[in-house]
């Protein structure tokens, strides 16, 4: 009888303590789940179920840093379920890769351009170069005067369907604030200052790449877009320096207004986190009160309009002179202009890795001043969609460049084709 009672007591005690253990473990699990919230429940691959959709639906979240493990050296297509290459060196601060959802890896790259007057063919050639080498969907925002709008529609809709599937586009009229339209329109080149108002017009666009019409991409657009991931918490725009060599710099020798850094910046290639820009209050030299972007532009023009030479680019230099923490500066090979070779080589990164983006400023695509630049422009213009890029684009270009070696930039024409060869080889492999 005693043995039976002892066994019963032992079983009862074991059952009691087991129940307490199970209850505590269950309570702890429920508490953790409640603390994290339902949106943080993990899927088998370790990602939050709704993280991507949440960030895409709420553009304002792009101003927040989302840290992921340091995977800069091993990120591959399967890591993020995307269909384009991610450069191995795209790291955020302190060696962390920021979440690709921050800039919508699964969404289109937004590219804006402003075209007025005789800029139709030049702009189409720029868009053509963007489409040729990019693997990511592109969304073109084309701001054009009345005479060009129908031509853009017709020409882009005439491109092969296989090419049209890589992009979509919207054509917008040129618009400036009422009461000052003519002053803004004639500030520099026709319509160029439209770029200053893009954050106020494209209100639903979070991040944007703006380029001048005389830009040619020699590397996929998404590789430039990746600089967004290198922004710190305060940066909201990115540009290249106006000059690398102060002895030939324009701003440090001639400017009659403030400018960024030691030699200023060039606005022909401009990355904008427009969500941040619309929310930022900017320091300025017009008032002790920080101003929003929309509040600052007209007073800035009124103060400096007699002192600026390069129009809206000068205004951007003034803004970032007073707000240097807001600007990220990328290397000159992403905005390579005749100035980088006509006065001797003064873009060191291009000498090592080649030219990534060609900027044919001062009309060099259409005159004889820099035949090497013109040769690149004409090679892309004459290439027909669907043909072999090696034989129909690269080889004719190399042949044309051989005839330019008596010009300053022609002597280093290998810099213009170095990265282009890699881009073409990549496209050919994918085909």
Coordinates of C-alpha atoms in Angstrom, one line a residue:
X1 CA 0.0 0.0 0.0
X2 CA 2.9 2.4 0.9
X3 CA 4.6 1.6 -2.4
X4 CA 1.4 2.4 -4.3
X5 CA 1.0 5.7 -2.4
X6 CA 4.6 6.7 -3.1
X7 CA 4.3 6.0 -6.8
X8 CA 1.0 8.0 -6.9
X9 CA 2.7 11.0 -5.2
X10 CA 5.7 10.9 -7.5
X11 CA 3.4 10.7 -10.6
X12 CA 1.3 13.6 -9.3
X13 CA 4.4 15.8 -8.6
X14 CA 5.9 15.0 -12.0
X15 CA 2.7 15.9 -13.7
X16 CA 2.4 19.2 -11.7
X17 CA 5.9 20.4 -12.5
X18 CA 5.6 19.4 -16.2
X19 CA 2.4 21.4 -16.5
X20 CA 4.2 24.5 -14.9
X21 CA 7.1 24.1 -17.4
X22 CA 4.7 23.8 -20.5
X23 CA 2.6 26.8 -19.3
X24 CA 5.7 29.0 -18.8
X25 CA 7.2 28.1 -22.2
X26 CA 3.8 28.8 -23.9
X27 CA 3.5 32.2 -22.1
X28 CA 7.0 33.2 -23.1
X29 CA 6.3 32.4 -26.8
X30 CA 3.1 34.3 -26.8
X31 CA 4.8 37.3 -25.2
X32 CA 7.5 37.4 -27.8
X33 CA 5.0 37.1 -30.6
X34 CA 3.0 39.9 -29.1
X35 CA 6.1 42.1 -28.7
X36 CA 7.2 41.7 -32.3
X37 CA 3.8 42.2 -33.8
X38 CA 2.2 40.0 -36.5
X39 CA 4.1 41.7 -39.3
X40 CA 7.4 40.5 -37.9
X41 CA 6.6 36.8 -38.0
X42 CA 9.4 35.2 -40.1
X43 CA 9.0 33.2 -43.3
X44 CA 11.2 30.2 -43.8
X45 CA 13.9 32.3 -45.6
X46 CA 14.2 34.7 -42.6
X47 CA 12.5 37.7 -44.2
X48 CA 9.5 39.5 -42.8
X49 CA 6.4 38.5 -44.7
X50 CA 5.3 42.1 -45.4
X51 CA 8.5 44.0 -45.2
X52 CA 8.8 44.5 -49.0
X53 CA 5.2 45.5 -49.5
X54 CA 5.2 47.8 -46.5
X55 CA 8.2 49.7 -47.7
X56 CA 6.9 50.0 -51.2
X57 CA 3.5 51.2 -50.0
X58 CA 5.1 53.8 -47.7
X59 CA 7.7 55.8 -49.6
X60 CA 8.5 57.8 -46.5
X61 CA 10.1 54.8 -45.0
X62 CA 13.0 55.2 -47.4
X63 CA 14.4 57.7 -45.0
X64 CA 15.0 55.0 -42.4
X65 CA 18.0 52.7 -42.4
X66 CA 17.2 49.1 -42.4
X67 CA 20.2 47.0 -41.6
X68 CA 20.8 43.5 -42.9
X69 CA 23.7 41.2 -42.2
X70 CA 26.9 42.1 -44.0
X71 CA 26.6 40.2 -47.2
X72 CA 28.2 42.7 -49.6
X73 CA 30.7 40.1 -50.9
X74 CA 28.2 37.3 -51.4
X75 CA 24.9 38.8 -52.5
X76 CA 23.5 36.9 -55.4
X77 CA 20.3 36.8 -57.5
X78 CA 18.8 34.1 -55.3
X79 CA 19.3 36.1 -52.1
X80 CA 16.7 38.7 -52.9
X81 CA 14.7 36.9 -55.6
X82 CA 15.6 39.5 -58.2
X83 CA 16.5 39.3 -61.8
X84 CA 19.5 41.7 -62.0
X85 CA 23.0 41.9 -60.8
X86 CA 23.9 43.7 -57.6
X87 CA 27.4 45.2 -57.6
X88 CA 29.6 43.5 -55.0
X89 CA 30.8 46.7 -53.5
X90 CA 27.4 48.3 -52.7
X91 CA 27.6 48.6 -48.9
X92 CA 25.9 50.9 -46.5
X93 CA 27.5 52.5 -43.5
X94 CA 29.7 50.4 -41.3
X95 CA 29.9 47.6 -43.9
X96 CA 26.2 46.8 -43.9
X97 CA 24.1 46.4 -47.0
X98 CA 20.9 48.3 -46.7
X99 CA 17.6 46.5 -47.5
X100 CA 17.1 46.4 -51.3
X101 CA 13.4 47.0 -50.6
X102 CA 14.5 50.5 -49.5
X103 CA 14.5 51.6 -53.2
X104 CA 12.2 49.0 -54.6
X105 CA 14.5 46.5 -56.3
X106 CA 11.5 44.7 -57.7
X107 CA 10.2 48.0 -59.2
X108 CA 11.2 50.2 -62.1
X109 CA 14.1 52.6 -62.1
X110 CA 12.6 56.1 -62.6
X111 CA 14.6 58.2 -65.1
X112 CA 13.7 61.8 -65.9
X113 CA 14.9 64.0 -68.8
X114 CA 13.9 67.5 -70.0
X115 CA 13.9 68.2 -73.7
X116 CA 13.1 71.4 -75.6
X117 CA 14.0 72.7 -79.0
X118 CA 16.2 70.5 -81.3
X119 CA 16.8 67.9 -78.6
X120 CA 14.5 65.1 -79.8
X121 CA 17.1 62.8 -81.5
X122 CA 19.7 63.4 -78.8
X123 CA 17.2 62.5 -76.1
X124 CA 16.1 59.3 -77.9
X125 CA 19.7 58.3 -78.2
X126 CA 20.2 58.7 -74.5
X127 CA 17.1 56.6 -73.8
X128 CA 18.3 54.0 -76.3
X129 CA 21.6 53.7 -74.5
X130 CA 19.7 53.2 -71.2
X131 CA 17.6 50.4 -72.6
X132 CA 20.4 48.6 -74.4
X133 CA 22.5 47.7 -71.4
X134 CA 20.0 47.6 -68.5
X135 CA 18.3 44.5 -67.1
X136 CA 16.0 46.3 -64.8
X137 CA 12.6 47.7 -65.8
X138 CA 12.8 51.4 -66.6
X139 CA 10.2 54.1 -66.2
X140 CA 10.9 57.2 -68.3
X141 CA 9.5 60.6 -67.3
X142 CA 10.0 62.8 -70.4
X143 CA 9.3 66.6 -70.0
X144 CA 9.1 68.2 -73.4
X145 CA 7.8 71.3 -75.0
X146 CA 4.6 71.2 -77.1
X147 CA 6.4 70.6 -80.4
X148 CA 8.2 67.5 -79.2
X149 CA 5.6 65.7 -77.2
X150 CA 3.9 63.9 -80.1
X151 CA 7.3 63.0 -81.7
X152 CA 8.4 61.3 -78.5
X153 CA 5.2 59.3 -78.4
X154 CA 5.5 58.2 -82.0
X155 CA 9.2 57.4 -82.0
X156 CA 9.2 55.4 -78.7
X157 CA 6.1 53.5 -79.8
X158 CA 7.8 52.6 -83.0
X159 CA 10.6 50.7 -81.2
X160 CA 10.4 46.9 -81.4
X161 CA 8.0 45.2 -79.0
X162 CA 10.9 43.3 -77.4
X163 CA 12.5 46.6 -76.5
X164 CA 9.3 48.3 -75.5
X165 CA 8.8 45.5 -72.9
X166 CA 11.8 46.8 -71.0
X167 CA 10.4 50.2 -70.3
X168 CA 7.3 52.4 -70.1
X169 CA 7.1 56.2 -70.4
X170 CA 5.1 59.3 -69.7
X171 CA 5.4 62.5 -71.6
X172 CA 4.7 65.7 -69.6
X173 CA 4.4 69.4 -70.6
X174 CA 6.9 71.9 -69.4
X175 CA 5.5 73.6 -66.3
X176 CA 6.9 76.3 -64.0
X177 CA 5.3 78.1 -61.0
X178 CA 2.7 80.6 -62.2
X179 CA 3.8 84.2 -62.5
X180 CA 7.5 83.3 -63.1
X181 CA 7.3 80.9 -66.0
X182 CA 9.4 82.9 -68.5
X183 CA 12.0 83.7 -65.9
X184 CA 12.6 80.1 -65.1
X185 CA 12.3 78.9 -68.7
X186 CA 15.0 81.3 -69.9
X187 CA 17.3 80.9 -66.9
X188 CA 19.9 78.9 -68.9
X189 CA 19.2 76.5 -71.7
X190 CA 15.5 76.3 -72.7
X191 CA 13.6 74.4 -70.0
X192 CA 16.7 73.2 -68.2
X193 CA 15.6 74.5 -64.8
X194 CA 12.6 72.2 -65.0
X195 CA 14.7 69.7 -63.1
X196 CA 14.5 71.9 -59.9
X197 CA 10.8 71.3 -59.8
X198 CA 10.7 67.5 -60.4
X199 CA 10.2 66.7 -56.6
X200 CA 7.1 69.0 -56.7
X201 CA 5.7 67.6 -59.9
X202 CA 6.4 63.8 -59.5
X203 CA 4.9 63.6 -56.0
X204 CA 4.3 59.9 -56.1
X205 CA 7.9 59.1 -57.1
X206 CA 10.2 58.2 -54.2
X207 CA 13.6 58.1 -55.9
X208 CA 14.7 59.5 -59.3
X209 CA 17.6 59.7 -61.7
X210 CA 17.7 62.9 -63.7
X211 CA 20.0 63.2 -66.7
X212 CA 20.7 65.8 -69.4
X213 CA 19.8 64.9 -72.9
X214 CA 23.5 64.7 -73.9
X215 CA 24.1 61.7 -71.7
X216 CA 25.1 58.2 -73.0
X217 CA 25.1 55.2 -70.7
X218 CA 28.0 52.8 -71.2
X219 CA 27.1 50.7 -68.2
X220 CA 23.7 49.5 -66.9
X221 CA 21.5 52.2 -65.3
X222 CA 21.0 50.1 -62.2
X223 CA 24.7 50.3 -61.4
X224 CA 24.3 54.0 -61.0
X225 CA 21.0 53.6 -59.2
X226 CA 22.9 51.5 -56.6
X227 CA 24.5 54.6 -55.2
X228 CA 21.3 55.2 -53.4
X229 CA 22.3 52.4 -51.1
X230 CA 25.4 54.3 -50.1
X231 CA 23.5 57.3 -48.8
X232 CA 23.8 58.0 -45.1
X233 CA 20.8 59.2 -43.0
X234 CA 21.1 62.8 -44.1
X235 CA 22.0 62.5 -47.8
X236 CA 19.2 63.1 -50.3
X237 CA 21.1 63.8 -53.6
X238 CA 24.2 62.7 -55.5
X239 CA 26.3 64.3 -58.2
X240 CA 29.8 64.2 -59.6
X241 CA 32.4 67.0 -59.1
X242 CA 32.5 69.7 -61.7
X243 CA 36.3 69.4 -61.8
X244 CA 38.9 67.2 -60.2
X245 CA 41.8 69.5 -60.9
X246 CA 41.4 72.9 -59.1
X247 CA 43.8 74.6 -61.5
X248 CA 41.3 74.2 -64.4
X249 CA 38.2 74.4 -62.2
X250 CA 35.5 77.0 -63.3
X251 CA 33.8 77.6 -59.9
X252 CA 36.9 78.1 -57.8
X253 CA 38.3 80.6 -60.4
X254 CA 35.2 82.5 -61.7
X255 CA 32.1 81.9 -59.6
X256 CA 30.5 84.9 -58.0
X257 CA 28.3 82.9 -55.7
X258 CA 28.7 80.0 -53.1
X259 CA 29.4 76.5 -54.5
X260 CA 29.8 73.0 -53.2
X261 CA 33.2 71.9 -52.0
X262 CA 36.4 73.0 -53.7
X263 CA 35.4 72.8 -57.3
X264 CA 31.6 72.6 -57.4
X265 CA 29.4 69.8 -58.7
X266 CA 27.9 69.1 -62.1
X267 CA 24.2 68.4 -62.4
X268 CA 24.1 66.6 -65.7
X269 CA 23.7 63.3 -63.8
X270 CA 21.6 63.7 -60.6
X271 CA 20.2 61.2 -58.2
X272 CA 17.4 62.4 -56.0
X273 CA 15.8 60.8 -52.9
X274 CA 12.7 62.9 -53.4
X275 CA 10.9 61.7 -50.3
X276 CA 13.7 63.0 -48.2
X277 CA 14.0 66.2 -50.2
X278 CA 10.3 67.0 -49.8
X279 CA 10.6 66.6 -46.0
X280 CA 13.9 68.4 -45.4
X281 CA 14.3 72.0 -44.1
X282 CA 17.4 73.6 -45.8
X283 CA 19.8 76.1 -44.4
X284 CA 20.3 79.1 -46.6
X285 CA 21.8 82.6 -46.7
X286 CA 18.5 84.4 -47.3
X287 CA 16.9 84.0 -43.8
X288 CA 17.9 82.5 -40.5
X289 CA 14.9 80.1 -40.8
X290 CA 15.4 76.8 -42.6
X291 CA 13.2 76.5 -45.7
X292 CA 11.5 73.7 -47.6
X293 CA 12.6 73.1 -51.1
X294 CA 9.5 74.7 -52.6
X295 CA 9.9 77.8 -50.4
X296 CA 13.5 78.3 -51.3
X297 CA 13.8 78.3 -55.1
X298 CA 12.2 81.6 -56.0
X299 CA 14.0 83.7 -53.3
X300 CA 17.2 82.0 -54.3
X301 CA 16.8 83.0 -57.9
X302 CA 15.9 86.5 -57.0
X303 CA 19.0 86.9 -54.9
X304 CA 21.5 85.4 -57.3
X305 CA 20.1 85.8 -60.8
X306 CA 22.6 88.5 -61.7
X307 CA 25.5 86.4 -60.5
X308 CA 24.9 82.9 -61.9
X309 CA 26.3 81.7 -65.2
X310 CA 25.1 78.0 -65.4
X311 CA 21.5 78.6 -64.3
X312 CA 19.9 75.8 -62.3
X313 CA 23.3 74.0 -61.8
X314 CA 24.5 77.1 -60.0
X315 CA 21.4 77.2 -57.8
X316 CA 22.1 73.5 -56.8
X317 CA 25.7 74.4 -55.9
X318 CA 24.5 77.2 -53.7
X319 CA 22.0 75.0 -51.9
X320 CA 24.5 72.2 -51.2
X321 CA 27.2 74.7 -50.2
X322 CA 24.9 75.5 -47.3
X323 CA 23.8 71.9 -46.8
X324 CA 26.8 69.8 -47.6
X325 CA 25.6 66.9 -45.4
X326 CA 22.8 66.4 -47.8
X327 CA 25.0 65.5 -50.8
X328 CA 26.7 62.3 -51.8
X329 CA 29.5 62.8 -54.4
X330 CA 30.2 59.9 -56.8
X331 CA 33.3 59.6 -59.0
X332 CA 33.8 61.5 -62.3
X333 CA 33.7 58.3 -64.5
X334 CA 29.9 58.5 -63.9
X335 CA 29.8 61.9 -65.6
X336 CA 32.7 62.0 -68.0
X337 CA 32.9 65.2 -70.0
X338 CA 35.4 66.6 -72.6
X339 CA 37.0 68.6 -69.7
X340 CA 38.3 65.3 -68.3
X341 CA 40.5 64.7 -71.4
X342 CA 40.9 67.9 -73.4
X343 CA 43.2 69.5 -70.8
X344 CA 45.1 66.3 -70.1
X345 CA 43.8 63.3 -68.1
X346 CA 42.1 64.5 -64.9
X347 CA 39.6 61.7 -64.0
X348 CA 41.7 59.1 -62.3
X349 CA 39.0 56.5 -61.8
X350 CA 38.3 56.4 -65.5
X351 CA 41.9 55.7 -66.2
X352 CA 41.6 52.6 -64.1
X353 CA 38.1 51.3 -64.9
X354 CA 37.0 53.2 -68.0
X355 CA 34.2 55.6 -68.6
X356 CA 30.7 54.6 -67.3
X357 CA 28.6 57.5 -68.4
X358 CA 29.6 59.9 -71.3
X359 CA 28.4 63.5 -71.1
X360 CA 28.7 65.3 -74.4
X361 CA 28.5 68.8 -73.0
X362 CA 29.0 71.9 -75.2
X363 CA 27.4 70.1 -78.2
X364 CA 30.4 67.9 -79.0
X365 CA 28.1 65.1 -80.3
X366 CA 27.2 67.4 -83.2
X367 CA 30.4 69.3 -84.1
X368 CA 34.0 68.4 -84.9
X369 CA 35.6 69.6 -81.6
X370 CA 35.8 66.2 -80.0
X371 CA 35.4 63.5 -82.6
X372 CA 35.8 60.7 -80.1
X373 CA 32.7 61.8 -78.3
X374 CA 30.8 62.1 -81.6
X375 CA 32.0 58.6 -82.6
X376 CA 30.3 57.1 -79.6
X377 CA 27.1 59.0 -80.1
X378 CA 26.9 58.0 -83.8
X379 CA 27.7 54.3 -83.1
X380 CA 24.8 54.0 -80.7
X381 CA 22.5 56.0 -82.9
X382 CA 23.3 53.9 -86.0
X383 CA 22.9 50.5 -84.1
X384 CA 19.7 48.7 -85.0
X385 CA 17.8 47.0 -82.2
X386 CA 18.2 43.2 -82.4
X387 CA 21.5 43.1 -84.2
X388 CA 24.6 41.6 -82.7
X389 CA 26.0 44.3 -80.5
X390 CA 29.6 43.1 -80.9
X391 CA 29.7 43.3 -84.6
X392 CA 27.1 46.1 -85.2
X393 CA 28.0 48.5 -82.4
X394 CA 31.4 47.8 -80.8
X395 CA 33.5 47.0 -83.9
X396 CA 32.3 50.0 -85.9
X397 CA 32.9 52.2 -82.9
X398 CA 36.5 50.9 -82.4
X399 CA 37.1 51.5 -86.1
X400 CA 35.8 55.0 -85.9
X401 CA 37.8 55.9 -82.8
X402 CA 41.0 54.9 -84.6
X403 CA 40.6 58.0 -86.8
X404 CA 40.3 60.3 -83.8
X405 CA 43.8 59.8 -82.3
X406 CA 45.0 63.2 -83.4
X407 CA 42.5 64.8 -80.9
X408 CA 43.0 65.2 -77.2
X409 CA 40.2 62.8 -76.2
X410 CA 40.8 60.5 -79.1
X411 CA 44.3 59.6 -77.7
X412 CA 42.6 58.0 -74.8
X413 CA 39.6 56.5 -76.7
X414 CA 40.3 53.1 -75.1
X415 CA 38.8 54.6 -71.9
X416 CA 35.5 55.2 -73.8
X417 CA 35.2 51.5 -74.8
X418 CA 36.7 49.7 -71.8
X419 CA 33.4 49.4 -69.8
X420 CA 31.3 49.4 -73.0
X421 CA 33.0 46.1 -74.0
X422 CA 32.0 44.6 -70.7
X423 CA 28.4 45.8 -70.9
X424 CA 28.0 44.4 -74.4
X425 CA 29.6 41.1 -73.5
X426 CA 27.1 40.8 -70.5
X427 CA 24.2 41.5 -72.8
X428 CA 25.4 39.0 -75.4
X429 CA 25.8 36.3 -72.7
X430 CA 22.3 36.8 -71.4
X431 CA 20.9 36.6 -74.9

